[in-house]
Amino acid sequence: MAAPIPASEGLSRGSIRGYRSAVTNTHAAVSTEVDSDQEIIGRVIAGDRNAFGTLINRYSDPLYRHALGMTGSPDVAEDILQTSFIKAYHHLGEVRGRFDAWLFRIVANGCKDWLKNIRRTHLSYDEDDQPSNFNTPDEDLDRTELRQDLDEALAELAPSLREAFVMKHVEGRSYEEMADLLGTTVGALKMRVHRAREALQALLEEKYA
Amino acid sequence: MLEPRNPQEGTDRPSLGRDAGQPINNAPLADREVPLPGAELGATPVAVHAWLDGEASEADARLADAKQVALWNRISEETSARRRMTTPAHVHANIMSALPAATPSLATSVSATAAPAAAATGMIAMSPVTAALAATGLLAAGFLLARLFG
């Protein structure tokens, strides 16, 4: 299984140049060559169905984090991820340009469609899905409370603000990467992120500041 | 645009546009393209935004508002933990087992350029030939209906 893209590098840098560098840094002694997305797509179209698994390994983690950040539900995030990859498989022969950006748009639109179709105020993360690096029960309790409050605050944001905040602060992308993936300007995205921060701060500061 | 001050809450409640009469907590998420109550733009100092954007030091941000820096440090701990999350192991197998048996084919027509965007947006892509055939069919159906009822 291919090594996941370091989260801080985001999906955009997971376009093949960044991914190649990430993998060779991690597994330099094992492998120095990674197939490009286009090479893998060619193999899948030629009948090697299992080659599609390489694309899943390559891109599922950042896309899962995006879907989870947008929906707040691990189950929904898994569903969106699965549906998106299957849709991508169906249309694999039609990809022009960057596969990762194309795939991201499918997932992002799946998340937005879900948000449009459901009126909800809160869905919490399953505890088992969350990593815990804290040692004491008090710290764990504190952390769980912040996690829930952050989820609730994120759920209050408009989808476009939530998307911008999740991409910037949860996925760790640069504004340039975000603009590239969302097809908008850096200035517009900065404004969305700033507005999201203002809203989150208003919702959380009384309790935590 | 802001509505008059709400005497009960003592805050400026932003207008909800076409849903202005609806309580904000019941408004659909897609309609909340305005700041939330209490979330006045500009409440966060520029230095704090600049620090969060990686364009200024934490010390500068602390000078502007130490409480907000403390809050964002706590939020950052949580977002950093989320950044380390990985896809559950069973998802890969689920996707592979749900893939159709048919191999995806190369698109060769004009629709090939439209289809990726259509796939991303959930819209239907149609080639010019298909569109022409559909239009002819609709015209023929209209003609028949006109003959029957006209």
PDB file of C-alpha atoms in Angstrom, chain A residues 175-176 179 184-194:
ATOM      1  CA  TYR A 175      -4.524  29.652  -0.194  1.00  0.00           C
ATOM      2  CA  GLU A 176      -2.948  29.038  -3.586  1.00  0.00           C
ATOM      3  CA  ALA A 179      -7.779  28.618  -5.186  1.00  0.00           C
ATOM      4  CA  THR A 184     -11.576  30.998  -7.297  1.00  0.00           C
ATOM      5  CA  THR A 185      -9.181  33.707  -6.194  1.00  0.00           C
ATOM      6  CA  VAL A 186      -6.855  33.788  -3.211  1.00  0.00           C
ATOM      7  CA  GLY A 187      -8.467  37.048  -2.069  1.00  0.00           C
ATOM      8  CA  ALA A 188     -11.961  35.563  -2.078  1.00  0.00           C
ATOM      9  CA  LEU A 189     -10.765  32.538  -0.118  1.00  0.00           C
ATOM     10  CA  LYS A 190      -8.968  34.681   2.448  1.00  0.00           C
ATOM     11  CA  MET A 191     -12.209  36.566   2.990  1.00  0.00           C
ATOM     12  CA  ARG A 192     -14.132  33.302   3.464  1.00  0.00           C
ATOM     13  CA  VAL A 193     -11.569  31.949   5.926  1.00  0.00           C
ATOM     14  CA  HIS A 194     -11.525  35.215   7.850  1.00  0.00           C
TER      15      HIS A 194
END
